[in-house]
mmCIF file of C-alpha atoms in Angstrom:
data_model
loop_
_atom_site.group_PDB
_atom_site.id
_atom_site.type_symbol
_atom_site.label_atom_id
_atom_site.label_comp_id
_atom_site.label_asym_id
_atom_site.label_seq_id
_atom_site.Cartn_x
_atom_site.Cartn_y
_atom_site.Cartn_z
ATOM 1 C CA MET E 1 14.564 -4.657 4.205
ATOM 2 C CA THR E 2 12.802 -3.925 0.979
ATOM 3 C CA TYR E 3 14.186 -6.515 -0.694
ATOM 4 C CA ILE E 4 13.698 -9.013 1.754
ATOM 5 C CA SER E 5 10.086 -8.029 1.936
ATOM 6 C CA LEU E 6 9.903 -8.621 -1.807
ATOM 7 C CA ALA E 7 11.537 -11.951 -1.499
ATOM 8 C CA VAL E 8 8.760 -12.839 1.042
ATOM 9 C CA ALA E 9 6.262 -11.475 -1.237
ATOM 10 C CA ALA E 10 7.596 -13.771 -3.869
ATOM 11 C CA LEU E 11 7.191 -16.637 -1.436
ATOM 12 C CA LEU E 12 3.686 -15.791 -0.568
ATOM 13 C CA VAL E 13 2.876 -15.664 -4.403
ATOM 14 C CA GLY E 14 4.446 -19.242 -4.610
ATOM 15 C CA ILE E 15 1.990 -20.556 -1.820
ATOM 16 C CA ASP E 16 -0.816 -18.826 -3.099
ATOM 17 C CA GLN E 17 -0.195 -20.347 -6.574
ATOM 18 C CA LEU E 18 0.469 -23.604 -4.941
ATOM 19 C CA THR E 19 -2.891 -24.095 -3.087
ATOM 20 C CA LYS E 20 -4.712 -22.690 -6.182
ATOM 21 C CA TRP E 21 -3.150 -25.693 -8.293
ATOM 22 C CA LEU E 22 -4.062 -28.169 -5.433
ATOM 23 C CA VAL E 23 -7.566 -26.653 -5.575
ATOM 24 C CA SER E 24 -7.871 -26.865 -9.182
ATOM 25 C CA THR E 25 -6.384 -30.362 -9.416
ATOM 26 C CA TYR E 26 -8.545 -32.415 -6.844
ATOM 27 C CA ILE E 27 -11.726 -30.276 -6.781
ATOM 28 C CA GLN E 28 -14.123 -30.009 -9.552
ATOM 29 C CA PRO E 29 -15.495 -26.460 -10.565
ATOM 30 C CA ASN E 30 -18.550 -25.426 -8.337
ATOM 31 C CA SER E 31 -17.659 -28.351 -6.045
ATOM 32 C CA TYR E 32 -16.469 -28.447 -2.435
ATOM 33 C CA ILE E 33 -15.043 -30.405 0.230
ATOM 34 C CA ASN E 34 -15.926 -30.062 3.767
ATOM 35 C CA LEU E 35 -13.331 -29.005 6.342
ATOM 36 C CA ILE E 36 -15.182 -28.060 9.223
ATOM 37 C CA SER E 37 -18.595 -29.059 10.450
ATOM 38 C CA ILE E 38 -20.159 -28.654 13.775
ATOM 39 C CA ASN E 39 -23.496 -30.199 14.692
ATOM 40 C CA GLY E 40 -24.118 -31.008 11.238
ATOM 41 C CA ARG E 41 -23.478 -27.155 9.990
ATOM 42 C CA GLU E 42 -20.770 -26.608 7.518
ATOM 43 C CA TRP E 43 -18.374 -23.869 8.827
ATOM 44 C CA LEU E 44 -15.480 -24.283 6.284
ATOM 45 C CA ASN E 45 -15.305 -25.606 3.129
ATOM 46 C CA LEU E 46 -12.921 -25.751 0.092
ATOM 47 C CA THR E 47 -15.039 -24.588 -2.669
ATOM 48 C CA TYR E 48 -13.548 -24.412 -6.054
ATOM 49 C CA GLN E 49 -14.953 -21.077 -7.794
ATOM 50 C CA GLU E 50 -13.650 -19.347 -10.846
ATOM 51 C CA ASN E 51 -14.079 -15.430 -10.121
ATOM 52 C CA THR E 52 -13.871 -13.486 -13.630
ATOM 53 C CA GLY E 53 -14.464 -10.170 -11.474
ATOM 54 C CA ALA E 54 -12.820 -8.716 -8.476
ATOM 55 C CA ALA E 55 -13.579 -8.697 -5.052
ATOM 56 C CA PHE E 56 -17.189 -9.906 -4.286
ATOM 57 C CA SER E 57 -17.356 -10.389 -8.304
ATOM 58 C CA ILE E 58 -17.660 -6.814 -9.006
ATOM 59 C CA LEU E 59 -16.282 -5.911 -12.417
ATOM 60 C CA ARG E 60 -17.248 -9.409 -13.796
ATOM 61 C CA ASP E 61 -15.797 -10.311 -17.036
ATOM 62 C CA LYS E 62 -13.488 -7.092 -17.243
ATOM 63 C CA GLN E 63 -10.202 -8.961 -17.352
ATOM 64 C CA LEU E 64 -8.194 -6.559 -19.495
ATOM 65 C CA PHE E 65 -9.037 -3.613 -17.219
ATOM 66 C CA LEU E 66 -8.232 -5.600 -13.971
ATOM 67 C CA ILE E 67 -5.110 -6.809 -15.496
ATOM 68 C CA ILE E 68 -3.995 -3.294 -16.435
ATOM 69 C CA LEU E 69 -5.260 -1.632 -13.250
ATOM 70 C CA THR E 70 -3.738 -4.461 -10.986
ATOM 71 C CA SER E 71 -0.525 -4.253 -13.107
ATOM 72 C CA ILE E 72 -0.234 -0.493 -12.670
ATOM 73 C CA ILE E 73 -0.837 -0.601 -8.759
ATOM 74 C CA ILE E 74 1.791 -3.420 -8.503
ATOM 75 C CA LEU E 75 4.505 -1.498 -10.231
ATOM 76 C CA GLY E 76 3.458 1.948 -8.642
ATOM 77 C CA VAL E 77 3.934 0.196 -5.225
ATOM 78 C CA ILE E 78 7.105 -1.860 -6.173
ATOM 79 C CA ILE E 79 8.705 1.523 -7.462
ATOM 80 C CA LEU E 80 7.811 3.370 -4.231
ATOM 81 C CA MET E 81 9.582 0.561 -2.223
ATOM 82 C CA VAL E 82 12.651 0.215 -4.414
ATOM 83 C CA THR E 83 13.032 3.780 -4.618
ATOM 84 C CA LYS E 84 12.915 4.021 -0.772
ATOM 85 C CA ARG E 85 10.148 6.351 -0.626
ATOM 86 C CA VAL E 86 8.706 3.995 1.683
ATOM 87 C CA LYS E 87 11.010 4.229 5.072
ATOM 88 C CA LYS E 88 8.972 2.719 7.833
ATOM 89 C CA PRO E 89 9.238 -1.159 8.183
ATOM 90 C CA ILE E 90 5.536 -1.732 8.853
ATOM 91 C CA TYR E 91 4.816 0.159 5.656
ATOM 92 C CA ILE E 92 7.279 -1.761 3.835
ATOM 93 C CA TRP E 93 5.620 -5.049 4.995
ATOM 94 C CA SER E 94 2.073 -3.853 4.512
ATOM 95 C CA PHE E 95 2.970 -2.908 0.718
ATOM 96 C CA ALA E 96 4.890 -6.395 0.420
ATOM 97 C CA LEU E 97 1.640 -8.243 1.420
ATOM 98 C CA ILE E 98 -0.253 -6.154 -1.128
ATOM 99 C CA VAL E 99 2.226 -6.862 -3.883
ATOM 100 C CA ALA E 100 1.837 -10.449 -3.033
ATOM 101 C CA GLY E 101 -1.928 -10.380 -3.311
ATOM 102 C CA GLY E 102 -2.147 -8.583 -6.548
ATOM 103 C CA VAL E 103 0.539 -10.808 -8.218
ATOM 104 C CA GLY E 104 -0.981 -13.842 -7.208
ATOM 105 C CA ASN E 105 -4.450 -13.070 -8.584
ATOM 106 C CA LEU E 106 -2.822 -11.227 -11.546
ATOM 107 C CA ILE E 107 -1.136 -14.439 -12.475
ATOM 108 C CA ASP E 108 -4.418 -16.250 -12.516
ATOM 109 C CA ARG E 109 -6.078 -13.727 -14.541
ATOM 110 C CA ILE E 110 -3.335 -13.563 -17.351
ATOM 111 C CA ALA E 111 -2.952 -17.543 -17.510
ATOM 112 C CA TYR E 112 -6.611 -18.548 -17.028
ATOM 113 C CA GLY E 113 -8.931 -15.646 -17.431
ATOM 114 C CA HIS E 114 -10.149 -15.907 -14.116
ATOM 115 C CA VAL E 115 -9.254 -16.004 -10.510
ATOM 116 C CA ILE E 116 -9.275 -19.272 -8.591
ATOM 117 C CA ASP E 117 -11.114 -18.967 -5.253
ATOM 118 C CA PHE E 118 -11.575 -21.630 -2.581
ATOM 119 C CA VAL E 119 -11.885 -20.478 0.837
ATOM 120 C CA ASP E 120 -15.422 -20.994 1.903
ATOM 121 C CA VAL E 121 -16.328 -19.540 5.187
ATOM 122 C CA ARG E 122 -20.098 -20.635 6.056
ATOM 123 C CA ILE E 123 -20.483 -19.467 9.491
ATOM 124 C CA ILE E 124 -21.019 -16.077 8.286
ATOM 125 C CA LYS E 125 -22.611 -15.258 4.468
ATOM 126 C CA PHE E 126 -19.207 -14.058 2.888
ATOM 127 C CA ALA E 127 -17.703 -14.392 -0.756
ATOM 128 C CA VAL E 128 -15.350 -17.199 -1.447
ATOM 129 C CA PHE E 129 -11.711 -16.003 -1.648
ATOM 130 C CA ASN E 130 -8.224 -17.064 -1.921
ATOM 131 C CA PHE E 131 -4.638 -16.703 -0.195
ATOM 132 C CA ALA E 132 -3.640 -13.765 -2.405
ATOM 133 C CA ASP E 133 -6.959 -12.092 -1.412
ATOM 134 C CA VAL E 134 -5.894 -12.732 2.367
ATOM 135 C CA CYS E 135 -2.490 -11.144 1.723
ATOM 136 C CA ALA E 136 -3.911 -8.037 -0.045
ATOM 137 C CA VAL E 137 -6.604 -7.450 2.552
ATOM 138 C CA VAL E 138 -4.162 -7.992 5.583
ATOM 139 C CA GLY E 139 -1.772 -5.515 3.900
ATOM 140 C CA THR E 140 -4.100 -3.041 3.303
ATOM 141 C CA ILE E 141 -5.777 -3.222 6.702
ATOM 142 C CA MET E 142 -2.146 -2.977 8.147
ATOM 143 C CA LEU E 143 -1.545 0.066 5.767
ATOM 144 C CA ILE E 144 -4.546 1.891 7.089
ATOM 145 C CA LEU E 145 -4.268 1.111 10.655
ATOM 146 C CA PHE E 146 -0.668 1.882 11.132
ATOM 147 C CA TYR E 147 -1.322 5.100 9.040
ATOM 148 C CA ILE E 148 -4.006 6.270 11.265
ATOM 149 C CA ILE E 149 -1.786 5.492 14.139
ATOM 150 C CA ASP E 150 0.851 7.598 12.792
ATOM 151 C CA GLU E 151 -1.195 10.377 11.984
ATOM 152 C CA VAL E 152 -3.045 10.257 15.530
ATOM 153 C CA LYS E 153 0.734 10.416 17.183
ATOM 154 C CA GLU E 154 1.793 13.382 15.082
ATOM 155 C CA SER E 155 -1.337 15.124 15.505
ATOM 156 C CA LYS E 156 -0.655 14.769 19.391
ATOM 157 C CA ALA E 157 3.257 15.583 19.111
ATOM 158 C CA LYS E 158 1.971 18.863 17.136
ATOM 159 C CA LYS E 159 -0.539 19.799 19.881
ATOM 160 C CA ALA E 160 1.968 19.257 22.785
ATOM 161 C CA LYS E 161 4.630 21.268 20.855
ATOM 162 C CA ALA E 162 2.011 24.193 20.323
ATOM 163 C CA ALA E 163 0.772 24.068 24.156
ATOM 164 C CA GLU E 164 4.519 24.182 25.071
ATOM 165 C CA GLN E 165 5.198 27.101 22.731
ATOM 166 C CA SER E 166 2.282 29.099 23.939
ATOM 167 C CA GLU E 167 2.985 28.506 27.920
ATOM 168 C CA PRO E 168 4.132 31.713 29.410
ATOM 169 C CA THR E 169 7.719 31.464 30.515
ATOM 170 C CA GLU E 170 8.506 31.814 34.249
ATOM 171 C CA ALA E 171 9.417 35.436 34.013
ATOM 172 C CA GLU E 172 6.379 36.194 32.236
ATOM 173 C CA VAL E 173 4.307 34.623 35.056
ATOM 174 C CA GLN E 174 6.066 36.467 37.607
ATOM 175 C CA GLY E 175 5.770 39.946 35.978
ATOM 176 C CA PRO E 176 8.175 42.959 36.645
ATOM 177 C CA ASP E 177 11.245 42.072 39.027
ATOM 178 C CA SER E 178 9.842 42.348 42.363
ATOM 179 C CA SER E 179 12.934 44.195 43.626
ATOM 180 C CA GLU E 180 12.031 47.229 41.597
ATOM 181 C CA ALA E 181 8.631 47.079 42.739
ATOM 182 C CA ASP E 182 9.669 47.252 46.242
ATOM 183 C CA GLU E 183 11.515 50.858 45.852
#
């Protein structure tokens, strides 16, 4: 399953790079194409932005730091996956999505010195993002969510086991043998 998930991650990186190539080929930097408008209000645009930072443009112009950090995280996650330290399928797929997102944006940082962002949701005030960002965020949310679910299940199981072990046995409840008490 690990290698299948990494192959899917590679496919997702390809989709990410294709979408970024299309945007950078057909839209000028800082320009946009409206995709969805309702009652004259723009809801979704393709907006070509070059982001030299990380999420929400934090660490702007710190490309070397972001390249090194991203590379270490991706390498660490891949090692965890390949050495079979991650066993649960949902965690494997979560990590695969995180790797796909990290690699997609890492390619941009190395090749262009910035990340190409283009999904511009205008119904809420939000940062412009890309397909790699979606992969990384969905993978991270899945990882956190399923980790919490597993922890809650494990905690309930421990409590149930502790309660089961602390319940008195039938002999302890009945007390001394009733036939001895009658004598």
